[in-house]
Amino acid sequence: MSSVVMWTDSLIAFTGSRDPERSKTWHYIHMAEPNFPPLPGFIPLKPCFYQDFDEIPEQHRSMCKKMYHLWMLNSVTLAVNLIGCFAWMFGGGGVTNFGLAIIWLLMFTPCSYVCWFRPIYKAFKSDSSFNFMLFFFVFMAQVGISIIQCIGIPGWGVCGWLATMSFFSYNILIALIMLIPTIMFTAVASLSFLALTKIHNFYRGSGASMTKAQEEWATGAWKNPHVQAAAQQAAMGAASGAMQDQYSSPQYNDNQM
């Protein structure tokens, strides 16, 4: 019990406040344990990342969840594409496409999470220009890859429009199976482009810039959890202050009455 009291006192001394809401951010840093991906107990591996949308400022939480759902849709699409390429191989499409479909699934599912979802998660969490720029750089490549997958160049391990339409003349049933991941690839490409446009418009309107991202990189603020927590606390405070100003009742002086 004494250790808990000592930890609490040190936390208060470090944050300079006994406000539990203000100390909530430091709780996430010091106490949070990795919880993603959620793995069954019989697997001798542990989660690698901590993910909790409650630590995202409320004004960004909805968009952050949508990006997570987009990542999930992309992962499911790669899994369905594997099934489509298996049917394609069974109908005479060759083993190469099936082998590449396995690589697409096993490689791009974790890489997309680490390379573009985690940066946008951190960017929304701590208002980090560096993570925003990292997200834009990687996610633009993701949009390009999604468009290529949607097109479906034969031999690339994806059931896109070219591969699916050309197979209708050989086997209609298998072509219909291939049509399912083709439509899903089209949805992923469209939603990815819309998400990139929306987040870019938000970034430009927030006053952030490449210069700020370079400053974060030079000072190392992008990887300092204490600086990130302070930025997150400031963002949350600004949002709550704006809400209070919006809904507060007007004040009148005696001359106006």
mmCIF file of C-alpha atoms in Angstrom:
data_model
loop_
_atom_site.group_PDB
_atom_site.id
_atom_site.type_symbol
_atom_site.label_atom_id
_atom_site.label_comp_id
_atom_site.label_asym_id
_atom_site.label_seq_id
_atom_site.Cartn_x
_atom_site.Cartn_y
_atom_site.Cartn_z
ATOM 1 C CA MET A 1 0.000 0.000 0.000
ATOM 2 C CA SER A 2 2.844 2.374 0.804
ATOM 3 C CA SER A 3 4.375 1.797 -2.608
ATOM 4 C CA VAL A 4 1.094 2.808 -4.227
ATOM 5 C CA VAL A 5 0.979 5.992 -2.144
ATOM 6 C CA MET A 6 4.585 6.788 -3.034
ATOM 7 C CA TRP A 7 3.834 6.222 -6.716
ATOM 8 C CA THR A 8 0.780 8.460 -6.497
ATOM 9 C CA ASP A 9 2.743 11.231 -4.768
ATOM 10 C CA SER A 10 5.501 11.037 -7.339
ATOM 11 C CA LEU A 11 2.926 11.151 -10.113
ATOM 12 C CA ILE A 12 1.339 14.248 -8.567
ATOM 13 C CA ALA A 13 4.728 15.876 -8.195
ATOM 14 C CA PHE A 14 5.585 15.102 -11.822
ATOM 15 C CA THR A 15 2.297 16.270 -13.345
ATOM 16 C CA GLY A 16 1.865 19.130 -10.897
ATOM 17 C CA SER A 17 -1.778 18.352 -10.281
ATOM 18 C CA ARG A 18 -4.073 16.124 -8.233
ATOM 19 C CA ASP A 19 -6.681 16.238 -10.974
ATOM 20 C CA PRO A 20 -7.381 12.602 -11.898
ATOM 21 C CA GLU A 21 -8.343 13.591 -15.446
ATOM 22 C CA ARG A 22 -5.011 15.296 -15.986
ATOM 23 C CA SER A 23 -3.165 12.308 -14.555
ATOM 24 C CA LYS A 24 -5.120 9.907 -16.763
ATOM 25 C CA THR A 25 -2.663 10.366 -19.613
ATOM 26 C CA TRP A 26 0.281 9.401 -17.417
ATOM 27 C CA HIS A 27 -1.663 6.344 -16.335
ATOM 28 C CA TYR A 28 -1.740 5.190 -19.944
ATOM 29 C CA ILE A 29 2.024 5.608 -20.254
ATOM 30 C CA HIS A 30 3.172 3.973 -17.031
ATOM 31 C CA MET A 31 0.529 1.327 -16.407
ATOM 32 C CA ALA A 32 -0.732 0.225 -19.837
ATOM 33 C CA GLU A 33 0.363 -3.158 -21.068
ATOM 34 C CA PRO A 34 0.282 -4.323 -24.693
ATOM 35 C CA ASN A 35 -3.134 -5.722 -25.561
ATOM 36 C CA PHE A 36 -3.055 -5.996 -29.359
ATOM 37 C CA PRO A 37 -3.332 -8.263 -31.187
ATOM 38 C CA PRO A 38 -5.510 -10.266 -28.788
ATOM 39 C CA LEU A 39 -4.018 -13.751 -28.896
ATOM 40 C CA PRO A 40 -5.418 -16.986 -27.445
ATOM 41 C CA GLY A 41 -3.762 -18.242 -24.286
ATOM 42 C CA PHE A 42 -2.362 -21.395 -25.907
ATOM 43 C CA ILE A 43 -0.229 -19.355 -28.340
ATOM 44 C CA PRO A 44 3.242 -18.761 -26.832
ATOM 45 C CA LEU A 45 3.282 -15.156 -28.004
ATOM 46 C CA LYS A 46 2.304 -11.915 -26.327
ATOM 47 C CA PRO A 47 0.602 -8.795 -27.721
ATOM 48 C CA CYS A 48 2.992 -6.214 -29.134
ATOM 49 C CA PHE A 49 0.985 -2.979 -29.000
ATOM 50 C CA TYR A 50 -1.251 -1.084 -26.623
ATOM 51 C CA GLN A 51 -4.480 0.064 -28.236
ATOM 52 C CA ASP A 52 -7.324 1.833 -26.460
ATOM 53 C CA PHE A 53 -9.495 4.300 -28.348
ATOM 54 C CA ASP A 54 -10.440 5.976 -25.065
ATOM 55 C CA GLU A 55 -7.007 7.607 -25.026
ATOM 56 C CA ILE A 56 -7.729 9.279 -28.373
ATOM 57 C CA PRO A 57 -9.198 12.817 -27.997
ATOM 58 C CA GLU A 58 -12.926 12.681 -28.537
ATOM 59 C CA GLN A 59 -12.893 14.894 -31.629
ATOM 60 C CA HIS A 60 -10.578 12.391 -33.397
ATOM 61 C CA ARG A 61 -11.875 9.136 -31.938
ATOM 62 C CA SER A 62 -14.491 8.448 -34.589
ATOM 63 C CA MET A 63 -12.057 8.910 -37.488
ATOM 64 C CA CYS A 64 -9.430 6.801 -35.750
ATOM 65 C CA LYS A 65 -11.932 3.964 -35.356
ATOM 66 C CA LYS A 66 -12.863 4.261 -39.019
ATOM 67 C CA MET A 67 -9.218 3.867 -39.986
ATOM 68 C CA TYR A 68 -9.009 0.771 -37.800
ATOM 69 C CA HIS A 69 -12.102 -0.646 -39.507
ATOM 70 C CA LEU A 70 -10.510 0.133 -42.868
ATOM 71 C CA TRP A 71 -7.433 -1.840 -41.827
ATOM 72 C CA MET A 72 -9.677 -4.729 -40.793
ATOM 73 C CA LEU A 73 -11.521 -4.585 -44.130
ATOM 74 C CA ASN A 74 -8.213 -4.631 -45.987
ATOM 75 C CA SER A 75 -7.072 -7.673 -43.993
ATOM 76 C CA VAL A 76 -10.332 -9.550 -44.581
ATOM 77 C CA THR A 77 -10.127 -8.691 -48.279
ATOM 78 C CA LEU A 78 -6.657 -10.242 -48.502
ATOM 79 C CA ALA A 79 -7.999 -13.394 -46.804
ATOM 80 C CA VAL A 80 -10.952 -13.592 -49.223
ATOM 81 C CA ASN A 81 -8.529 -12.978 -52.095
ATOM 82 C CA LEU A 82 -6.584 -16.043 -50.960
ATOM 83 C CA ILE A 83 -9.750 -18.117 -51.318
ATOM 84 C CA GLY A 84 -10.428 -16.589 -54.719
ATOM 85 C CA CYS A 85 -6.897 -17.352 -55.925
ATOM 86 C CA PHE A 86 -7.252 -20.919 -54.666
ATOM 87 C CA ALA A 87 -10.395 -21.302 -56.770
ATOM 88 C CA TRP A 88 -8.545 -19.625 -59.643
ATOM 89 C CA MET A 89 -5.723 -22.152 -59.319
ATOM 90 C CA PHE A 90 -8.229 -25.017 -59.165
ATOM 91 C CA GLY A 91 -9.745 -23.794 -62.435
ATOM 92 C CA GLY A 92 -6.375 -23.696 -64.205
ATOM 93 C CA GLY A 93 -5.114 -20.246 -63.257
ATOM 94 C CA GLY A 94 -1.721 -21.451 -62.097
ATOM 95 C CA VAL A 95 0.040 -21.839 -58.746
ATOM 96 C CA THR A 96 1.852 -18.501 -58.906
ATOM 97 C CA ASN A 97 -1.216 -16.412 -58.108
ATOM 98 C CA PHE A 98 -2.090 -18.593 -55.112
ATOM 99 C CA GLY A 99 1.466 -18.391 -53.759
ATOM 100 C CA LEU A 100 1.541 -14.605 -54.140
ATOM 101 C CA ALA A 101 -1.880 -14.353 -52.471
ATOM 102 C CA ILE A 102 -0.405 -16.065 -49.393
ATOM 103 C CA ILE A 103 2.430 -13.517 -49.355
ATOM 104 C CA TRP A 104 -0.053 -10.633 -49.711
ATOM 105 C CA LEU A 105 -1.987 -11.888 -46.676
ATOM 106 C CA LEU A 106 0.915 -12.799 -44.387
ATOM 107 C CA MET A 107 3.046 -9.764 -45.221
ATOM 108 C CA PHE A 108 0.657 -6.879 -45.777
ATOM 109 C CA THR A 109 -1.735 -7.552 -42.898
ATOM 110 C CA PRO A 110 0.828 -6.843 -40.137
ATOM 111 C CA CYS A 111 2.805 -4.350 -42.227
ATOM 112 C CA SER A 112 -0.246 -2.205 -42.938
ATOM 113 C CA TYR A 113 -1.069 -2.119 -39.228
ATOM 114 C CA VAL A 114 2.449 -1.098 -38.226
ATOM 115 C CA CYS A 115 3.266 1.193 -41.135
ATOM 116 C CA TRP A 116 0.116 3.274 -41.543
ATOM 117 C CA PHE A 117 -2.467 2.539 -38.845
ATOM 118 C CA ARG A 118 -0.110 2.954 -35.886
ATOM 119 C CA PRO A 119 1.221 6.309 -37.203
ATOM 120 C CA ILE A 120 -2.286 7.731 -37.644
ATOM 121 C CA TYR A 121 -3.271 6.337 -34.226
ATOM 122 C CA LYS A 122 -0.302 8.136 -32.652
ATOM 123 C CA ALA A 123 -0.961 11.266 -34.691
ATOM 124 C CA PHE A 124 -4.546 11.522 -33.477
ATOM 125 C CA LYS A 125 -3.496 10.651 -29.941
ATOM 126 C CA SER A 126 -0.774 13.266 -29.465
ATOM 127 C CA ASP A 127 -1.323 15.670 -32.403
ATOM 128 C CA SER A 128 2.047 14.679 -33.853
ATOM 129 C CA SER A 129 2.958 16.264 -37.189
ATOM 130 C CA PHE A 130 5.735 13.725 -37.680
ATOM 131 C CA ASN A 131 3.315 10.805 -37.405
ATOM 132 C CA PHE A 132 0.881 12.566 -39.727
ATOM 133 C CA MET A 133 3.608 12.929 -42.346
ATOM 134 C CA LEU A 134 4.672 9.307 -41.883
ATOM 135 C CA PHE A 135 1.063 8.227 -42.336
ATOM 136 C CA PHE A 136 0.654 10.267 -45.527
ATOM 137 C CA PHE A 137 3.868 8.875 -46.992
ATOM 138 C CA VAL A 138 2.942 5.231 -46.356
ATOM 139 C CA PHE A 139 -0.796 5.491 -46.924
ATOM 140 C CA MET A 140 -0.363 7.053 -50.355
ATOM 141 C CA ALA A 141 1.567 3.909 -51.279
ATOM 142 C CA GLN A 142 -1.254 1.874 -49.732
ATOM 143 C CA VAL A 143 -3.797 3.640 -51.945
ATOM 144 C CA GLY A 144 -1.657 2.923 -55.006
ATOM 145 C CA ILE A 145 -1.369 -0.754 -54.059
ATOM 146 C CA SER A 146 -5.134 -0.955 -53.508
ATOM 147 C CA ILE A 147 -5.752 0.454 -56.985
ATOM 148 C CA ILE A 148 -3.367 -2.115 -58.499
ATOM 149 C CA GLN A 149 -5.139 -4.882 -56.587
ATOM 150 C CA CYS A 150 -8.478 -3.574 -57.808
ATOM 151 C CA ILE A 151 -7.275 -3.634 -61.434
ATOM 152 C CA GLY A 152 -6.119 -7.238 -61.017
ATOM 153 C CA ILE A 153 -3.087 -7.694 -63.266
ATOM 154 C CA PRO A 154 -2.756 -11.453 -63.981
ATOM 155 C CA GLY A 155 0.243 -12.998 -62.256
ATOM 156 C CA TRP A 156 0.179 -10.568 -59.318
ATOM 157 C CA GLY A 157 -1.745 -12.857 -56.970
ATOM 158 C CA VAL A 158 -4.909 -10.747 -56.820
ATOM 159 C CA CYS A 159 -8.416 -11.303 -58.168
ATOM 160 C CA GLY A 160 -8.982 -7.910 -59.728
ATOM 161 C CA TRP A 161 -11.226 -6.828 -62.563
ATOM 162 C CA LEU A 162 -8.899 -7.818 -65.428
ATOM 163 C CA ALA A 163 -8.245 -11.310 -64.094
ATOM 164 C CA THR A 164 -11.880 -11.911 -63.141
ATOM 165 C CA MET A 165 -13.471 -10.646 -66.344
ATOM 166 C CA SER A 166 -11.037 -12.605 -68.505
ATOM 167 C CA PHE A 167 -11.835 -15.834 -66.618
ATOM 168 C CA PHE A 168 -15.579 -15.656 -67.272
ATOM 169 C CA SER A 169 -14.976 -17.194 -70.700
ATOM 170 C CA TYR A 170 -13.332 -20.247 -69.052
ATOM 171 C CA ASN A 171 -15.373 -20.976 -65.927
ATOM 172 C CA ILE A 172 -18.302 -18.831 -64.838
ATOM 173 C CA LEU A 173 -18.598 -20.355 -61.346
ATOM 174 C CA ILE A 174 -14.949 -19.727 -60.436
ATOM 175 C CA ALA A 175 -15.120 -16.277 -62.001
ATOM 176 C CA LEU A 176 -18.062 -15.466 -59.725
ATOM 177 C CA ILE A 177 -15.983 -16.573 -56.720
ATOM 178 C CA MET A 178 -13.161 -14.315 -57.921
ATOM 179 C CA LEU A 179 -15.637 -11.463 -58.299
ATOM 180 C CA ILE A 180 -16.160 -11.278 -54.512
ATOM 181 C CA PRO A 181 -12.575 -10.191 -53.616
ATOM 182 C CA THR A 182 -12.586 -7.992 -56.725
ATOM 183 C CA ILE A 183 -15.523 -6.001 -55.380
ATOM 184 C CA MET A 184 -13.893 -5.882 -51.935
ATOM 185 C CA PHE A 185 -10.632 -4.574 -53.433
ATOM 186 C CA THR A 186 -12.660 -1.872 -55.186
ATOM 187 C CA ALA A 187 -14.291 -0.893 -51.889
ATOM 188 C CA VAL A 188 -10.928 -0.778 -50.094
ATOM 189 C CA ALA A 189 -9.376 1.398 -52.815
ATOM 190 C CA SER A 190 -12.331 3.808 -52.813
ATOM 191 C CA LEU A 191 -12.534 4.093 -49.027
ATOM 192 C CA SER A 192 -8.764 4.492 -48.748
ATOM 193 C CA PHE A 193 -8.784 7.396 -51.192
ATOM 194 C CA LEU A 194 -11.660 9.075 -49.342
ATOM 195 C CA ALA A 195 -9.910 8.578 -45.982
ATOM 196 C CA LEU A 196 -6.654 10.020 -47.318
ATOM 197 C CA THR A 197 -8.477 13.065 -48.669
ATOM 198 C CA LYS A 198 -10.403 13.669 -45.451
ATOM 199 C CA ILE A 199 -7.384 13.344 -43.158
ATOM 200 C CA HIS A 200 -5.278 15.532 -45.452
ATOM 201 C CA ASN A 201 -7.930 18.262 -45.371
ATOM 202 C CA PHE A 202 -8.040 18.034 -41.574
ATOM 203 C CA TYR A 203 -4.236 18.203 -41.371
ATOM 204 C CA ARG A 204 -4.067 21.294 -43.571
ATOM 205 C CA GLY A 205 -6.793 22.993 -41.543
ATOM 206 C CA SER A 206 -5.099 22.262 -38.220
ATOM 207 C CA GLY A 207 -2.162 24.575 -38.907
ATOM 208 C CA ALA A 208 0.407 21.759 -38.920
ATOM 209 C CA SER A 209 3.187 21.743 -41.486
ATOM 210 C CA MET A 210 6.268 19.944 -42.731
ATOM 211 C CA THR A 211 8.383 22.347 -40.682
ATOM 212 C CA LYS A 212 6.701 21.220 -37.475
ATOM 213 C CA ALA A 213 7.252 17.580 -38.426
ATOM 214 C CA GLN A 214 10.947 18.291 -39.038
ATOM 215 C CA GLU A 215 11.210 19.999 -35.649
ATOM 216 C CA GLU A 216 9.647 16.958 -33.955
ATOM 217 C CA TRP A 217 12.131 14.717 -35.730
ATOM 218 C CA ALA A 218 15.100 16.913 -34.820
ATOM 219 C CA THR A 219 14.144 17.185 -31.147
ATOM 220 C CA GLY A 220 13.001 13.578 -30.797
ATOM 221 C CA ALA A 221 9.600 14.685 -29.517
ATOM 222 C CA TRP A 222 7.845 12.175 -31.790
ATOM 223 C CA LYS A 223 9.214 9.265 -29.724
ATOM 224 C CA ASN A 224 9.174 10.880 -26.254
ATOM 225 C CA PRO A 225 6.130 9.549 -24.345
ATOM 226 C CA HIS A 226 6.151 12.447 -21.880
ATOM 227 C CA VAL A 227 6.020 15.036 -24.654
ATOM 228 C CA GLN A 228 3.316 13.042 -26.410
ATOM 229 C CA ALA A 229 1.282 12.888 -23.212
ATOM 230 C CA ALA A 230 1.586 16.629 -22.691
ATOM 231 C CA ALA A 231 0.480 17.258 -26.271
ATOM 232 C CA GLN A 232 -2.449 14.908 -25.850
ATOM 233 C CA GLN A 233 -3.474 16.620 -22.611
ATOM 234 C CA ALA A 234 -3.280 20.030 -24.296
ATOM 235 C CA ALA A 235 -5.394 18.834 -27.219
ATOM 236 C CA MET A 236 -8.020 17.375 -24.909
ATOM 237 C CA GLY A 237 -8.038 20.554 -22.817
ATOM 238 C CA ALA A 238 -8.471 22.740 -25.886
ATOM 239 C CA ALA A 239 -11.349 20.580 -27.085
ATOM 240 C CA SER A 240 -13.131 20.670 -23.731
ATOM 241 C CA GLY A 241 -12.602 24.430 -23.492
ATOM 242 C CA ALA A 242 -14.099 24.923 -26.914
ATOM 243 C CA MET A 243 -17.121 22.863 -25.943
ATOM 244 C CA GLN A 244 -17.609 24.896 -22.775
ATOM 245 C CA ASP A 245 -17.377 28.162 -24.695
ATOM 246 C CA GLN A 246 -19.870 26.887 -27.231
ATOM 247 C CA TYR A 247 -22.540 25.903 -24.735
ATOM 248 C CA SER A 248 -21.945 28.487 -22.018
ATOM 249 C CA SER A 249 -24.697 31.037 -21.451
ATOM 250 C CA PRO A 250 -24.038 34.657 -22.570
ATOM 251 C CA GLN A 251 -23.150 37.215 -19.938
ATOM 252 C CA TYR A 252 -24.584 40.764 -19.918
ATOM 253 C CA ASN A 253 -23.387 43.781 -17.987
ATOM 254 C CA ASP A 254 -25.591 46.383 -16.372
ATOM 255 C CA ASN A 255 -25.361 48.799 -19.312
ATOM 256 C CA GLN A 256 -26.761 46.207 -21.696
ATOM 257 C CA MET A 257 -29.773 45.360 -19.473
#
